[in-house]
Structures are given as structure tokens and as C-alpha cells.
């Protein structure tokens, strides 16, 4: 009885396509992935757990030595007493329970004393140990695999999320995250772990949506995109772009996608505010189409009350009407980012549905195991690697027509970590 009214409501909302073409067909795919599960090497996790515990013990010994006494490291109140009374550091902000010892405060205090850095490391290790190293072996089902839940209606952008356990949250760039990924292995001894991920999809969507001729040209030329940006922003020939300039240009590129302002950029690069402001201004001078696109996106979202993806997925942004400037700023950043992050989410969902259809239609033994934002992960028999790679690349690169090429990188190895 609800089908009619709800279908009509989707039509009135302009969300028919996002629901019927993208979200609904994916339900079956997610059910297959959840049932398949992911295989975990518990012996490797146990080794990692033992070495992590040894490092935690060593860290706490060093912290107690510096503090001149033992205390409960997991108690913010006791840590606060050590930092601000025993060591005499200057408190930076208060909360209901006294002086804050959150990550932002500890990060700032690292500049004046080495104990906060040790506490940050201790917290990071302890959290990962309890969330993954200790928890994963306990979460295995009767078939010896871990079965995460993929959620389609949790995020505001349209991305999938994963829970019990959250496999999308394993730190990417740390050695520790890599070691946890090493314990995710193929489903059978003669199979490999294969990863396919979109290269810079949100930046490519920025080029497509803004239509900025220089940004589009940079992607169509096939050159190193961040180096090309550095050359334009810092006004040097591409061959003279240093690794340092390239990494700065990369930070600006991704900062623009997330609606980052000069303050955010100065924090992430550790440079003065004025310098960050100038870099952003130079970026917009180099890519004028991006500036006008982002301004128009904010204006449109203010007028309509929502931002939308290429496929009509809406995100309502009440913050745009807030009287508080910081809340409004958050709304504006959200409005700028949603068309890119949300369209990327839509595109990979369409790709997943088509990949799973072809896995079944073409008789592949390979199984789709996981999705982590821009990446699809498979367990694949040795003999199917070439066929699967070309099929997945063809689907991922051909799923949407953009002004710039969509590029998927495919690699494989003996574990999740090795497939990158």
C-alpha cells in the first residue's frame, strides 16, 4: 500500500533516479558481499597483537618515567593533572570536566613537551588494538570469515558505510594500518587479493562539473596532474616542479575539493595563513572555471536548500541558513563538496552493480568482498586475474560519461596490503 505514495514522493522530490537506478539495484550486491565475508589470518593478527602490546607497555613506561609517577593513561582527568599540574604546561581549552586533553590539544602541546606525543601514539595504538587486532578474531562467524554490514542509508553524501566491524576505517597511510590489511587474505589458498580503485575521482569530477578548460586539459593530457597544477599555481615549467611543490599543489587540489579555506590549508601544510591564502588565490587564478563553479554551487544550494550530485542525489543543508557564521561556513563547504563526493559515490555504486552482474553472467569464480569508498576488493583465482582485471577496469572506467577520462588502477597480491 505504501509503494504508490512513496514512489510518487520520490518523483516529486526528483530522487527517482538515485533510488531506482542506483540504490535499489545495489541491495542484492551488498547482500552477496555480506554473505561472502572476508577471510582473516588470525595467526598474523595474534603476532601483531603481541608486538603492539609490547610497544604499549614500553610507551606507558616512558610516559610514567617522564611524569615521575604512574597513573591511569586512559583517564583524561588523571592525564590532565599530570600535564597541567605536575608538568606545569599551559592548558589550552576547558570542557565540563576540567581542562581538555583531546587530540587537538595534545597536538599543540607536542611543540613544548614530548610527553603529549607519546600519549597520542599510545591512544592511537590502544584504539586500533581494541578495534581491530583484538576484535577481528572474535568477530569471525562459523565459516571462519568476518562479515561486515554495509549501510546504504547512513551517510549524508550517498557513500556506503561499514559496521561491525567497520572495515572502511582502517588507517590508510600508517604502517600499522598496513599491518592490519596484511591479515586480510584471499578466500582460498590458490587465490589472490585484487584491488581496483579510482584514480583521483573527485578531482576528475571537479574538472567535469566545473568545465574549467585548464583542469580538463590537465586530465586529458595524461600528464602528472599534481605536477601540472604546481606548474600553473607556482608559475614554473613542469620539469622544474620539485617534490615539495608537487605535494603542496596536491594539498591545495584536495583542499579545494573539500571546500577548505586558507586557515584549514595553513594548518594541514604547517605554513603561515597569508601564504596559504595566496596559494588558494593563485589556484583560482589558474583555474578560474573552478572558482565560478564553486560560487555558483553555493548560491544554488542557498536558493534551493540542498546540493545535488550528477545523478540527482540530494543533500539538504539547513546550515546554509544558520545565523552562526561558523555553521554557515560548514554548510558552504558541504555544498561545494557534495556534488563531487556524492557523484563519486554514485559512480562506484553503479560500477559495483554492473561488476557483480558480469561476475555472475560470465561465470567468474572471483568474488567481490569489500568496497572502501573509491576501491573495490576481490578474491580471485590465479587463472582469472587477467580476465577479471580487464573486466573490472572496463566497467569502472566506462560507467559514466565525463569530459575527462575515468581511470581505475588494478593491482593484486597475497593480502589486502600487498594488493596496493
Short mmCIF file of N, CA and C in Angstrom, two decimals, residues 259-319:
data_model
loop_
_atom_site.label_atom_id
_atom_site.label_comp_id
_atom_site.label_asym_id
_atom_site.label_seq_id
_atom_site.Cartn_x
_atom_site.Cartn_y
_atom_site.Cartn_z
N UNK A 259 36.34 22.00 0.05
CA UNK A 259 35.89 23.33 0.43
C UNK A 259 36.77 23.96 1.51
N UNK A 260 38.04 23.51 1.55
CA UNK A 260 38.94 24.01 2.60
C UNK A 260 39.29 25.47 2.35
N UNK A 261 39.31 26.26 3.40
CA UNK A 261 39.69 27.67 3.28
C UNK A 261 41.17 27.82 3.63
N UNK A 262 41.66 29.06 3.59
CA UNK A 262 43.08 29.32 3.85
C UNK A 262 43.51 28.81 5.22
N UNK A 263 42.64 28.98 6.23
CA UNK A 263 43.02 28.55 7.58
C UNK A 263 43.27 27.04 7.62
N UNK A 264 42.35 26.27 7.02
CA UNK A 264 42.49 24.81 7.00
C UNK A 264 43.76 24.38 6.28
N UNK A 265 44.04 25.04 5.16
CA UNK A 265 45.22 24.70 4.37
C UNK A 265 46.50 25.04 5.13
N UNK A 266 46.49 26.19 5.83
CA UNK A 266 47.69 26.59 6.58
C UNK A 266 47.96 25.56 7.68
N UNK A 267 46.87 25.04 8.29
CA UNK A 267 47.03 24.02 9.34
C UNK A 267 47.57 22.71 8.76
N UNK A 268 46.98 22.28 7.63
CA UNK A 268 47.38 20.96 7.12
C UNK A 268 48.80 20.98 6.53
N UNK A 269 49.23 22.13 6.02
CA UNK A 269 50.59 22.20 5.45
C UNK A 269 51.61 22.75 6.45
N UNK A 270 51.10 23.26 7.58
CA UNK A 270 52.00 23.86 8.57
C UNK A 270 52.69 25.10 8.03
N UNK A 271 51.94 25.94 7.29
CA UNK A 271 52.52 27.18 6.73
C UNK A 271 51.71 28.37 7.25
N UNK A 272 52.28 29.60 7.16
CA UNK A 272 51.54 30.78 7.65
C UNK A 272 50.23 30.99 6.88
N UNK A 273 49.25 31.58 7.56
CA UNK A 273 47.93 31.82 6.98
C UNK A 273 48.03 32.60 5.68
N UNK A 274 48.86 33.66 5.67
CA UNK A 274 49.00 34.52 4.48
C UNK A 274 49.46 33.74 3.26
N UNK A 275 50.40 32.82 3.52
CA UNK A 275 50.95 32.02 2.42
C UNK A 275 49.87 31.08 1.85
N UNK A 276 49.08 30.49 2.76
CA UNK A 276 48.01 29.58 2.33
C UNK A 276 46.96 30.34 1.53
N UNK A 277 46.64 31.55 2.00
CA UNK A 277 45.63 32.37 1.33
C UNK A 277 46.10 32.69 -0.10
N UNK A 278 47.37 33.02 -0.21
CA UNK A 278 47.93 33.37 -1.53
C UNK A 278 47.91 32.15 -2.46
N UNK A 279 48.21 30.96 -1.89
CA UNK A 279 48.20 29.74 -2.72
C UNK A 279 46.79 29.47 -3.27
N UNK A 280 45.78 29.66 -2.42
CA UNK A 280 44.41 29.42 -2.87
C UNK A 280 44.01 30.44 -3.93
N UNK A 281 44.43 31.70 -3.72
CA UNK A 281 44.11 32.74 -4.72
C UNK A 281 44.77 32.43 -6.06
N UNK A 282 46.02 31.95 -5.99
CA UNK A 282 46.74 31.63 -7.22
C UNK A 282 46.09 30.43 -7.92
N UNK A 283 45.59 29.49 -7.10
CA UNK A 283 44.90 28.32 -7.66
C UNK A 283 43.68 28.78 -8.47
N UNK A 284 42.88 29.68 -7.85
CA UNK A 284 41.67 30.15 -8.53
C UNK A 284 42.00 31.01 -9.75
N UNK A 285 43.14 31.70 -9.70
CA UNK A 285 43.56 32.48 -10.88
C UNK A 285 43.95 31.53 -12.01
N UNK A 286 44.57 30.39 -11.63
CA UNK A 286 44.99 29.40 -12.64
C UNK A 286 43.80 28.63 -13.20
N UNK A 287 42.79 28.40 -12.35
CA UNK A 287 41.61 27.64 -12.78
C UNK A 287 40.36 28.48 -12.50
N UNK A 288 40.13 29.54 -13.29
CA UNK A 288 39.00 30.44 -13.00
C UNK A 288 37.65 29.74 -13.07
N UNK A 289 37.54 28.71 -13.91
CA UNK A 289 36.27 27.99 -14.04
C UNK A 289 35.87 27.30 -12.74
N UNK A 290 36.88 26.92 -11.94
CA UNK A 290 36.59 26.24 -10.67
C UNK A 290 35.97 27.23 -9.69
N UNK A 291 36.57 28.42 -9.63
CA UNK A 291 36.04 29.44 -8.71
C UNK A 291 34.57 29.76 -9.04
N UNK A 292 34.28 30.00 -10.33
CA UNK A 292 32.90 30.38 -10.67
C UNK A 292 31.95 29.21 -10.44
N UNK A 293 32.44 27.97 -10.69
CA UNK A 293 31.58 26.80 -10.45
C UNK A 293 31.25 26.67 -8.96
N UNK A 294 32.28 26.80 -8.09
CA UNK A 294 32.04 26.63 -6.65
C UNK A 294 31.13 27.73 -6.11
N UNK A 295 31.34 28.98 -6.59
CA UNK A 295 30.47 30.09 -6.15
C UNK A 295 29.03 29.82 -6.56
N UNK A 296 28.85 29.38 -7.81
CA UNK A 296 27.50 29.12 -8.32
C UNK A 296 26.84 27.97 -7.56
N UNK A 297 27.66 26.95 -7.19
CA UNK A 297 27.14 25.80 -6.44
C UNK A 297 26.60 26.24 -5.09
N UNK A 298 27.35 27.12 -4.41
CA UNK A 298 26.90 27.61 -3.10
C UNK A 298 25.62 28.42 -3.25
N UNK A 299 25.60 29.32 -4.25
CA UNK A 299 24.40 30.16 -4.45
C UNK A 299 23.17 29.29 -4.73
N UNK A 300 23.36 28.28 -5.57
CA UNK A 300 22.24 27.41 -5.93
C UNK A 300 21.74 26.64 -4.70
N UNK A 301 22.69 26.16 -3.89
CA UNK A 301 22.31 25.41 -2.69
C UNK A 301 21.58 26.32 -1.70
N UNK A 302 22.00 27.59 -1.63
CA UNK A 302 21.32 28.54 -0.73
C UNK A 302 19.88 28.77 -1.20
N UNK A 303 19.73 28.87 -2.51
CA UNK A 303 18.39 29.13 -3.07
C UNK A 303 17.47 27.91 -2.90
N UNK A 304 18.03 26.70 -3.13
CA UNK A 304 17.18 25.50 -3.10
C UNK A 304 17.11 24.84 -1.73
N UNK A 305 18.15 25.07 -0.90
CA UNK A 305 18.19 24.40 0.40
C UNK A 305 18.90 23.06 0.35
N UNK A 306 19.39 22.67 -0.84
CA UNK A 306 20.12 21.40 -0.94
C UNK A 306 21.14 21.48 -2.07
N UNK A 307 22.13 20.57 -2.01
CA UNK A 307 23.07 20.40 -3.12
C UNK A 307 22.77 19.04 -3.73
N UNK A 308 23.14 18.83 -5.00
CA UNK A 308 22.87 17.52 -5.58
C UNK A 308 24.01 17.01 -6.44
N UNK A 309 24.02 15.68 -6.62
CA UNK A 309 25.07 15.06 -7.43
C UNK A 309 24.64 15.07 -8.90
N UNK A 310 25.54 14.61 -9.76
CA UNK A 310 25.24 14.49 -11.19
C UNK A 310 24.00 13.64 -11.44
N UNK A 311 23.72 12.73 -10.49
CA UNK A 311 22.63 11.77 -10.68
C UNK A 311 21.39 12.17 -9.88
N UNK A 312 21.40 13.39 -9.36
CA UNK A 312 20.22 13.90 -8.66
C UNK A 312 20.09 13.46 -7.22
N UNK A 313 21.18 12.97 -6.61
CA UNK A 313 21.11 12.63 -5.18
C UNK A 313 21.25 13.92 -4.36
N UNK A 314 20.24 14.21 -3.56
CA UNK A 314 20.22 15.48 -2.84
C UNK A 314 20.80 15.36 -1.44
N UNK A 315 21.42 16.43 -1.02
CA UNK A 315 21.78 16.56 0.39
C UNK A 315 21.22 17.88 0.88
N UNK A 316 20.26 17.81 1.77
CA UNK A 316 19.66 19.04 2.31
C UNK A 316 20.65 19.66 3.30
N UNK A 317 20.85 20.98 3.19
CA UNK A 317 21.86 21.65 4.02
C UNK A 317 21.24 22.82 4.77
N UNK A 318 20.54 22.55 5.88
CA UNK A 318 19.90 23.63 6.65
C UNK A 318 20.93 24.62 7.22
N UNK A 319 22.20 24.15 7.36
CA UNK A 319 23.25 25.03 7.93
C UNK A 319 23.46 26.31 7.11
#
